[in-house]
PDB file of N, CA and C in Angstrom:
ATOM      1  N   MET A   1     -12.768 -22.683   2.125  1.00 93.00           N
ATOM      2  CA  MET A   1     -11.643 -21.833   2.426  1.00 93.00           C
ATOM      3  C   MET A   1     -12.160 -20.415   2.704  1.00 93.00           C
ATOM      4  N   LYS A   2     -11.500 -19.735   3.629  1.00 94.00           N
ATOM      5  CA  LYS A   2     -11.829 -18.360   3.984  1.00 94.00           C
ATOM      6  C   LYS A   2     -10.617 -17.471   3.682  1.00 94.00           C
ATOM      7  N   ILE A   3     -10.862 -16.194   3.527  1.00 94.00           N
ATOM      8  CA  ILE A   3      -9.777 -15.232   3.296  1.00 94.00           C
ATOM      9  C   ILE A   3      -8.721 -15.353   4.387  1.00 94.00           C
ATOM     10  N   GLU A   4      -9.133 -15.540   5.647  1.00 94.00           N
ATOM     11  CA  GLU A   4      -8.183 -15.629   6.755  1.00 94.00           C
ATOM     12  C   GLU A   4      -7.208 -16.794   6.584  1.00 94.00           C
ATOM     13  N   ASP A   5      -7.556 -17.780   5.783  1.00 94.00           N
ATOM     14  CA  ASP A   5      -6.672 -18.915   5.547  1.00 94.00           C
ATOM     15  C   ASP A   5      -5.527 -18.577   4.602  1.00 94.00           C
ATOM     16  N   ILE A   6      -5.670 -17.516   3.825  1.00 92.00           N
ATOM     17  CA  ILE A   6      -4.652 -17.193   2.818  1.00 92.00           C
ATOM     18  C   ILE A   6      -4.084 -15.783   2.954  1.00 92.00           C
ATOM     19  N   MET A   7      -4.597 -15.002   3.894  1.00 91.00           N
ATOM     20  CA  MET A   7      -4.169 -13.603   3.998  1.00 91.00           C
ATOM     21  C   MET A   7      -2.866 -13.456   4.788  1.00 91.00           C
ATOM     22  N   THR A   8      -2.186 -12.360   4.559  1.00 90.00           N
ATOM     23  CA  THR A   8      -1.018 -11.979   5.335  1.00 90.00           C
ATOM     24  C   THR A   8      -1.496 -11.235   6.569  1.00 90.00           C
ATOM     25  N   ARG A   9      -0.988 -11.608   7.719  1.00 90.00           N
ATOM     26  CA  ARG A   9      -1.440 -10.979   8.964  1.00 90.00           C
ATOM     27  C   ARG A   9      -0.517  -9.849   9.423  1.00 90.00           C
ATOM     28  N   ASP A  10       0.760  -9.932   9.127  1.00 92.00           N
ATOM     29  CA  ASP A  10       1.721  -8.918   9.567  1.00 92.00           C
ATOM     30  C   ASP A  10       1.916  -7.899   8.443  1.00 92.00           C
ATOM     31  N   VAL A  11       0.887  -7.089   8.213  1.00 94.00           N
ATOM     32  CA  VAL A  11       0.886  -6.138   7.099  1.00 94.00           C
ATOM     33  C   VAL A  11       1.572  -4.840   7.515  1.00 94.00           C
ATOM     34  N   LYS A  12       2.470  -4.368   6.692  1.00 97.00           N
ATOM     35  CA  LYS A  12       3.122  -3.076   6.904  1.00 97.00           C
ATOM     36  C   LYS A  12       2.339  -2.021   6.136  1.00 97.00           C
ATOM     37  N   SER A  13       2.325  -0.808   6.641  1.00 97.00           N
ATOM     38  CA  SER A  13       1.546   0.259   6.010  1.00 97.00           C
ATOM     39  C   SER A  13       2.318   1.563   6.042  1.00 97.00           C
ATOM     40  N   CYS A  14       1.749   2.561   5.388  1.00 98.00           N
ATOM     41  CA  CYS A  14       2.309   3.907   5.403  1.00 98.00           C
ATOM     42  C   CYS A  14       1.147   4.899   5.486  1.00 98.00           C
ATOM     43  N   VAL A  15       1.473   6.179   5.523  1.00 98.00           N
ATOM     44  CA  VAL A  15       0.453   7.235   5.515  1.00 98.00           C
ATOM     45  C   VAL A  15       0.659   8.084   4.268  1.00 98.00           C
ATOM     46  N   SER A  16      -0.365   8.822   3.903  1.00 97.00           N
ATOM     47  CA  SER A  16      -0.328   9.558   2.636  1.00 97.00           C
ATOM     48  C   SER A  16       0.752  10.634   2.595  1.00 97.00           C
ATOM     49  N   ASN A  17       1.189  11.117   3.741  1.00 97.00           N
ATOM     50  CA  ASN A  17       2.223  12.150   3.767  1.00 97.00           C
ATOM     51  C   ASN A  17       3.638  11.570   3.777  1.00 97.00           C
ATOM     52  N   ASP A  18       3.776  10.245   3.866  1.00 98.00           N
ATOM     53  CA  ASP A  18       5.100   9.628   3.762  1.00 98.00           C
ATOM     54  C   ASP A  18       5.658   9.865   2.370  1.00 98.00           C
ATOM     55  N   SER A  19       6.962   9.825   2.267  1.00 98.00           N
ATOM     56  CA  SER A  19       7.582   9.964   0.948  1.00 98.00           C
ATOM     57  C   SER A  19       7.424   8.667   0.161  1.00 98.00           C
ATOM     58  N   LEU A  20       7.522   8.788  -1.140  1.00 97.00           N
ATOM     59  CA  LEU A  20       7.515   7.589  -1.984  1.00 97.00           C
ATOM     60  C   LEU A  20       8.717   6.711  -1.656  1.00 97.00           C
ATOM     61  N   ALA A  21       9.820   7.317  -1.210  1.00 97.00           N
ATOM     62  CA  ALA A  21      10.994   6.542  -0.807  1.00 97.00           C
ATOM     63  C   ALA A  21      10.672   5.660   0.392  1.00 97.00           C
ATOM     64  N   THR A  22       9.879   6.167   1.329  1.00 98.00           N
ATOM     65  CA  THR A  22       9.475   5.382   2.492  1.00 98.00           C
ATOM     66  C   THR A  22       8.642   4.184   2.052  1.00 98.00           C
ATOM     67  N   ALA A  23       7.697   4.405   1.163  1.00 98.00           N
ATOM     68  CA  ALA A  23       6.870   3.308   0.652  1.00 98.00           C
ATOM     69  C   ALA A  23       7.736   2.278  -0.071  1.00 98.00           C
ATOM     70  N   ALA A  24       8.687   2.737  -0.870  1.00 98.00           N
ATOM     71  CA  ALA A  24       9.585   1.821  -1.581  1.00 98.00           C
ATOM     72  C   ALA A  24      10.421   1.009  -0.593  1.00 98.00           C
ATOM     73  N   GLN A  25      10.880   1.631   0.474  1.00 98.00           N
ATOM     74  CA  GLN A  25      11.676   0.937   1.486  1.00 98.00           C
ATOM     75  C   GLN A  25      10.846  -0.148   2.182  1.00 98.00           C
ATOM     76  N   ILE A  26       9.591   0.162   2.486  1.00 98.00           N
ATOM     77  CA  ILE A  26       8.697  -0.829   3.091  1.00 98.00           C
ATOM     78  C   ILE A  26       8.553  -2.028   2.158  1.00 98.00           C
ATOM     79  N   MET A  27       8.355  -1.769   0.869  1.00 97.00           N
ATOM     80  CA  MET A  27       8.211  -2.855  -0.104  1.00 97.00           C
ATOM     81  C   MET A  27       9.485  -3.685  -0.176  1.00 97.00           C
ATOM     82  N   TRP A  28      10.626  -3.026  -0.196  1.00 97.00           N
ATOM     83  CA  TRP A  28      11.914  -3.721  -0.303  1.00 97.00           C
ATOM     84  C   TRP A  28      12.155  -4.603   0.922  1.00 97.00           C
ATOM     85  N   GLU A  29      11.948  -4.035   2.109  1.00 97.00           N
ATOM     86  CA  GLU A  29      12.238  -4.757   3.348  1.00 97.00           C
ATOM     87  C   GLU A  29      11.263  -5.907   3.611  1.00 97.00           C
ATOM     88  N   ASN A  30      10.073  -5.837   3.039  1.00 96.00           N
ATOM     89  CA  ASN A  30       9.050  -6.838   3.307  1.00 96.00           C
ATOM     90  C   ASN A  30       8.699  -7.698   2.101  1.00 96.00           C
ATOM     91  N   ASP A  31       9.488  -7.552   1.024  1.00 95.00           N
ATOM     92  CA  ASP A  31       9.320  -8.354  -0.185  1.00 95.00           C
ATOM     93  C   ASP A  31       7.866  -8.370  -0.656  1.00 95.00           C
ATOM     94  N   CYS A  32       7.323  -7.156  -0.807  1.00 95.00           N
ATOM     95  CA  CYS A  32       5.946  -7.038  -1.277  1.00 95.00           C
ATOM     96  C   CYS A  32       5.858  -5.956  -2.346  1.00 95.00           C
ATOM     97  N   GLY A  33       4.776  -5.947  -3.089  1.00 96.00           N
ATOM     98  CA  GLY A  33       4.612  -4.985  -4.162  1.00 96.00           C
ATOM     99  C   GLY A  33       3.467  -4.024  -3.958  1.00 96.00           C
ATOM    100  N   ALA A  34       2.858  -4.071  -2.764  1.00 97.00           N
ATOM    101  CA  ALA A  34       1.747  -3.176  -2.469  1.00 97.00           C
ATOM    102  C   ALA A  34       1.717  -2.883  -0.972  1.00 97.00           C
ATOM    103  N   VAL A  35       1.419  -1.629  -0.640  1.00 98.00           N
ATOM    104  CA  VAL A  35       1.372  -1.201   0.759  1.00 98.00           C
ATOM    105  C   VAL A  35       0.084  -0.416   0.975  1.00 98.00           C
ATOM    106  N   PRO A  36      -0.719  -0.810   1.980  1.00 97.00           N
ATOM    107  CA  PRO A  36      -1.915  -0.024   2.284  1.00 97.00           C
ATOM    108  C   PRO A  36      -1.529   1.328   2.871  1.00 97.00           C
ATOM    109  N   VAL A  37      -2.350   2.327   2.572  1.00 98.00           N
ATOM    110  CA  VAL A  37      -2.143   3.688   3.086  1.00 98.00           C
ATOM    111  C   VAL A  37      -3.246   3.938   4.117  1.00 98.00           C
ATOM    112  N   LEU A  38      -2.837   4.307   5.336  1.00 97.00           N
ATOM    113  CA  LEU A  38      -3.779   4.496   6.430  1.00 97.00           C
ATOM    114  C   LEU A  38      -3.924   5.967   6.801  1.00 97.00           C
ATOM    115  N   ASP A  39      -5.083   6.309   7.385  1.00 96.00           N
ATOM    116  CA  ASP A  39      -5.269   7.658   7.919  1.00 96.00           C
ATOM    117  C   ASP A  39      -4.914   7.654   9.403  1.00 96.00           C
ATOM    118  N   ALA A  40      -5.145   8.767  10.086  1.00 95.00           N
ATOM    119  CA  ALA A  40      -4.785   8.910  11.500  1.00 95.00           C
ATOM    120  C   ALA A  40      -5.544   7.940  12.400  1.00 95.00           C
ATOM    121  N   ASP A  41      -6.685   7.438  11.931  1.00 97.00           N
ATOM    122  CA  ASP A  41      -7.482   6.483  12.707  1.00 97.00           C
ATOM    123  C   ASP A  41      -7.239   5.040  12.274  1.00 97.00           C
ATOM    124  N   ASP A  42      -6.149   4.808  11.543  1.00 94.00           N
ATOM    125  CA  ASP A  42      -5.776   3.478  11.043  1.00 94.00           C
ATOM    126  C   ASP A  42      -6.797   2.870  10.091  1.00 94.00           C
ATOM    127  N   ARG A  43      -7.527   3.714   9.388  1.00 94.00           N
ATOM    128  CA  ARG A  43      -8.443   3.236   8.347  1.00 94.00           C
ATOM    129  C   ARG A  43      -7.721   3.282   7.006  1.00 94.00           C
ATOM    130  N   VAL A  44      -7.991   2.294   6.173  1.00 95.00           N
ATOM    131  CA  VAL A  44      -7.371   2.259   4.843  1.00 95.00           C
ATOM    132  C   VAL A  44      -8.008   3.345   3.976  1.00 95.00           C
ATOM    133  N   VAL A  45      -7.172   4.227   3.449  1.00 96.00           N
ATOM    134  CA  VAL A  45      -7.645   5.304   2.570  1.00 96.00           C
ATOM    135  C   VAL A  45      -7.057   5.190   1.168  1.00 96.00           C
ATOM    136  N   GLY A  46      -6.176   4.210   0.979  1.00 97.00           N
ATOM    137  CA  GLY A  46      -5.569   4.030  -0.326  1.00 97.00           C
ATOM    138  C   GLY A  46      -4.620   2.856  -0.324  1.00 97.00           C
ATOM    139  N   ILE A  47      -4.012   2.642  -1.467  1.00 98.00           N
ATOM    140  CA  ILE A  47      -2.982   1.611  -1.614  1.00 98.00           C
ATOM    141  C   ILE A  47      -1.968   2.121  -2.627  1.00 98.00           C
ATOM    142  N   ILE A  48      -0.709   1.809  -2.388  1.00 98.00           N
ATOM    143  CA  ILE A  48       0.336   2.185  -3.336  1.00 98.00           C
ATOM    144  C   ILE A  48       1.086   0.923  -3.742  1.00 98.00           C
ATOM    145  N   THR A  49       1.334   0.798  -5.026  1.00 98.00           N
ATOM    146  CA  THR A  49       2.002  -0.389  -5.564  1.00 98.00           C
ATOM    147  C   THR A  49       3.377  -0.026  -6.105  1.00 98.00           C
ATOM    148  N   ASP A  50       4.164  -1.054  -6.372  1.00 97.00           N
ATOM    149  CA  ASP A  50       5.475  -0.817  -6.974  1.00 97.00           C
ATOM    150  C   ASP A  50       5.323  -0.177  -8.354  1.00 97.00           C
ATOM    151  N   ARG A  51       4.268  -0.503  -9.063  1.00 97.00           N
ATOM    152  CA  ARG A  51       4.013   0.136 -10.363  1.00 97.00           C
ATOM    153  C   ARG A  51       3.718   1.623 -10.178  1.00 97.00           C
ATOM    154  N   ASP A  52       2.914   1.952  -9.154  1.00 97.00           N
ATOM    155  CA  ASP A  52       2.639   3.365  -8.863  1.00 97.00           C
ATOM    156  C   ASP A  52       3.935   4.126  -8.609  1.00 97.00           C
ATOM    157  N   LEU A  53       4.848   3.516  -7.866  1.00 95.00           N
ATOM    158  CA  LEU A  53       6.137   4.153  -7.573  1.00 95.00           C
ATOM    159  C   LEU A  53       6.944   4.379  -8.849  1.00 95.00           C
ATOM    160  N   ALA A  54       6.992   3.352  -9.692  1.00 95.00           N
ATOM    161  CA  ALA A  54       7.762   3.462 -10.935  1.00 95.00           C
ATOM    162  C   ALA A  54       7.192   4.548 -11.845  1.00 95.00           C
ATOM    163  N   MET A  55       5.869   4.564 -11.977  1.00 96.00           N
ATOM    164  CA  MET A  55       5.243   5.578 -12.835  1.00 96.00           C
ATOM    165  C   MET A  55       5.434   6.985 -12.260  1.00 96.00           C
ATOM    166  N   ALA A  56       5.301   7.130 -10.949  1.00 95.00           N
ATOM    167  CA  ALA A  56       5.492   8.436 -10.326  1.00 95.00           C
ATOM    168  C   ALA A  56       6.930   8.914 -10.509  1.00 95.00           C
ATOM    169  N   ALA A  57       7.882   8.005 -10.335  1.00 92.00           N
ATOM    170  CA  ALA A  57       9.288   8.363 -10.512  1.00 92.00           C
ATOM    171  C   ALA A  57       9.536   8.884 -11.924  1.00 92.00           C
ATOM    172  N   HIS A  58       8.963   8.228 -12.896  1.00 94.00           N
ATOM    173  CA  HIS A  58       9.149   8.634 -14.288  1.00 94.00           C
ATOM    174  C   HIS A  58       8.412   9.933 -14.613  1.00 94.00           C
ATOM    175  N   LEU A  59       7.139  10.001 -14.255  1.00 94.00           N
ATOM    176  CA  LEU A  59       6.311  11.128 -14.673  1.00 94.00           C
ATOM    177  C   LEU A  59       6.521  12.396 -13.849  1.00 94.00           C
ATOM    178  N   GLN A  60       6.835  12.249 -12.565  1.00 93.00           N
ATOM    179  CA  GLN A  60       7.024  13.437 -11.723  1.00 93.00           C
ATOM    180  C   GLN A  60       8.430  14.013 -11.864  1.00 93.00           C
ATOM    181  N   GLY A  61       9.383  13.181 -12.240  1.00 92.00           N
ATOM    182  CA  GLY A  61      10.733  13.658 -12.501  1.00 92.00           C
ATOM    183  C   GLY A  61      11.464  14.194 -11.284  1.00 92.00           C
ATOM    184  N   VAL A  62      11.095  13.735 -10.090  1.00 92.00           N
ATOM    185  CA  VAL A  62      11.785  14.154  -8.863  1.00 92.00           C
ATOM    186  C   VAL A  62      12.202  12.906  -8.100  1.00 92.00           C
ATOM    187  N   PRO A  63      13.190  13.028  -7.226  1.00 93.00           N
ATOM    188  CA  PRO A  63      13.567  11.867  -6.404  1.00 93.00           C
ATOM    189  C   PRO A  63      12.382  11.388  -5.565  1.00 93.00           C
ATOM    190  N   LEU A  64      12.319  10.093  -5.296  1.00 95.00           N
ATOM    191  CA  LEU A  64      11.219   9.533  -4.512  1.00 95.00           C
ATOM    192  C   LEU A  64      11.096  10.192  -3.139  1.00 95.00           C
ATOM    193  N   ARG A  65      12.204  10.616  -2.578  1.00 96.00           N
ATOM    194  CA  ARG A  65      12.160  11.260  -1.250  1.00 96.00           C
ATOM    195  C   ARG A  65      11.463  12.624  -1.299  1.00 96.00           C
ATOM    196  N   ASP A  66      11.329  13.201  -2.497  1.00 96.00           N
ATOM    197  CA  ASP A  66      10.733  14.532  -2.636  1.00 96.00           C
ATOM    198  C   ASP A  66       9.262  14.490  -3.058  1.00 96.00           C
ATOM    199  N   SER A  67       8.700  13.322  -3.138  1.00 96.00           N
ATOM    200  CA  SER A  67       7.302  13.191  -3.543  1.00 96.00           C
ATOM    201  C   SER A  67       6.554  12.383  -2.490  1.00 96.00           C
ATOM    202  N   ARG A  68       5.296  12.672  -2.297  1.00 97.00           N
ATOM    203  CA  ARG A  68       4.481  12.046  -1.247  1.00 97.00           C
ATOM    204  C   ARG A  68       3.659  10.878  -1.803  1.00 97.00           C
ATOM    205  N   VAL A  69       3.344   9.955  -0.926  1.00 98.00           N
ATOM    206  CA  VAL A  69       2.512   8.805  -1.267  1.00 98.00           C
ATOM    207  C   VAL A  69       1.180   9.273  -1.856  1.00 98.00           C
ATOM    208  N   ALA A  70       0.614  10.346  -1.308  1.00 97.00           N
ATOM    209  CA  ALA A  70      -0.681  10.860  -1.788  1.00 97.00           C
ATOM    210  C   ALA A  70      -0.657  11.190  -3.277  1.00 97.00           C
ATOM    211  N   SER A  71       0.501  11.503  -3.816  1.00 96.00           N
ATOM    212  CA  SER A  71       0.588  11.883  -5.225  1.00 96.00           C
ATOM    213  C   SER A  71       0.494  10.696  -6.179  1.00 96.00           C
ATOM    214  N   ALA A  72       0.598   9.475  -5.655  1.00 97.00           N
ATOM    215  CA  ALA A  72       0.642   8.311  -6.538  1.00 97.00           C
ATOM    216  C   ALA A  72      -0.286   7.171  -6.118  1.00 97.00           C
ATOM    217  N   MET A  73      -0.889   7.259  -4.955  1.00 97.00           N
ATOM    218  CA  MET A  73      -1.694   6.133  -4.441  1.00 97.00           C
ATOM    219  C   MET A  73      -3.057   6.045  -5.117  1.00 97.00           C
ATOM    220  N   ALA A  74      -3.609   4.848  -5.134  1.00 97.00           N
ATOM    221  CA  ALA A  74      -4.984   4.636  -5.578  1.00 97.00           C
ATOM    222  C   ALA A  74      -5.888   4.865  -4.373  1.00 97.00           C
ATOM    223  N   ARG A  75      -6.988   5.573  -4.591  1.00 96.00           N
ATOM    224  CA  ARG A  75      -7.885   5.916  -3.486  1.00 96.00           C
ATOM    225  C   ARG A  75      -9.152   5.058  -3.451  1.00 96.00           C
ATOM    226  N   ASP A  76      -9.481   4.419  -4.524  1.00 94.00           N
ATOM    227  CA  ASP A  76     -10.700   3.610  -4.589  1.00 94.00           C
ATOM    228  C   ASP A  76     -10.352   2.173  -4.200  1.00 94.00           C
ATOM    229  N   VAL A  77     -10.339   1.916  -2.903  1.00 93.00           N
ATOM    230  CA  VAL A  77      -9.912   0.622  -2.385  1.00 93.00           C
ATOM    231  C   VAL A  77     -11.124  -0.195  -1.942  1.00 93.00           C
ATOM    232  N   LYS A  78     -11.151  -1.446  -2.330  1.00 90.00           N
ATOM    233  CA  LYS A  78     -12.190  -2.381  -1.910  1.00 90.00           C
ATOM    234  C   LYS A  78     -11.591  -3.313  -0.872  1.00 90.00           C
ATOM    235  N   SER A  79     -12.396  -3.761   0.064  1.00 88.00           N
ATOM    236  CA  SER A  79     -11.879  -4.663   1.094  1.00 88.00           C
ATOM    237  C   SER A  79     -12.871  -5.783   1.339  1.00 88.00           C
ATOM    238  N   CYS A  80     -12.433  -6.760   2.110  1.00 90.00           N
ATOM    239  CA  CYS A  80     -13.294  -7.871   2.483  1.00 90.00           C
ATOM    240  C   CYS A  80     -12.966  -8.257   3.923  1.00 90.00           C
ATOM    241  N   SER A  81     -13.753  -9.133   4.454  1.00 92.00           N
ATOM    242  CA  SER A  81     -13.585  -9.614   5.820  1.00 92.00           C
ATOM    243  C   SER A  81     -12.771 -10.901   5.809  1.00 92.00           C
ATOM    244  N   PRO A  82     -12.012 -11.147   6.878  1.00 94.00           N
ATOM    245  CA  PRO A  82     -11.289 -12.429   6.955  1.00 94.00           C
ATOM    246  C   PRO A  82     -12.227 -13.637   6.869  1.00 94.00           C
ATOM    247  N   ARG A  83     -13.477 -13.456   7.197  1.00 95.00           N
ATOM    248  CA  ARG A  83     -14.455 -14.555   7.161  1.00 95.00           C
ATOM    249  C   ARG A  83     -15.086 -14.753   5.785  1.00 95.00           C
ATOM    250  N   ASP A  84     -14.831 -13.831   4.860  1.00 95.00           N
ATOM    251  CA  ASP A  84     -15.361 -13.981   3.499  1.00 95.00           C
ATOM    252  C   ASP A  84     -14.637 -15.129   2.789  1.00 95.00           C
ATOM    253  N   THR A  85     -15.254 -15.596   1.706  1.00 94.00           N
ATOM    254  CA  THR A  85     -14.625 -16.617   0.881  1.00 94.00           C
ATOM    255  C   THR A  85     -14.091 -15.976  -0.390  1.00 94.00           C
ATOM    256  N   PRO A  86     -12.974 -16.487  -0.907  1.00 90.00           N
ATOM    257  CA  PRO A  86     -12.421 -15.948  -2.156  1.00 90.00           C
ATOM    258  C   PRO A  86     -13.403 -16.185  -3.304  1.00 90.00           C
ATOM    259  N   ALA A  87     -13.444 -15.249  -4.230  1.00 82.00           N
ATOM    260  CA  ALA A  87     -14.268 -15.413  -5.435  1.00 82.00           C
ATOM    261  C   ALA A  87     -13.614 -16.468  -6.319  1.00 82.00           C
ATOM    262  N   THR A  88     -14.435 -17.199  -7.011  1.00 62.00           N
ATOM    263  CA  THR A  88     -13.886 -18.228  -7.900  1.00 62.00           C
ATOM    264  C   THR A  88     -14.122 -17.861  -9.331  1.00 62.00           C
TER     265      THR A  88
END
C-alpha cells in the first residue's frame, strides 16, 4: 500500500492571515478537523486543527473572526510523498 492509496486528494487550505473563523468554516464545510496553511507559493507552512481553534477561542478571548490563523497554527509540519508507504 502507498500513501496515494489512502490520501485525500481534494484538500482545502487557508493562509496564515485568514481569520480563525475562515479556518473553522473550511472544516465545517468539508467535514474535516485539520486544514493545511499555505504561503504565497502554495507551500505548506503550518497546519491548524479543530483543537487549535477551540484552544485559541478560549485563551485569546476574542471572536474567531478577530484572530488570525497564524496565532494558533502549528508550524513544525512533517510531510511525505504519495509514493511513500505508511509506517506500521
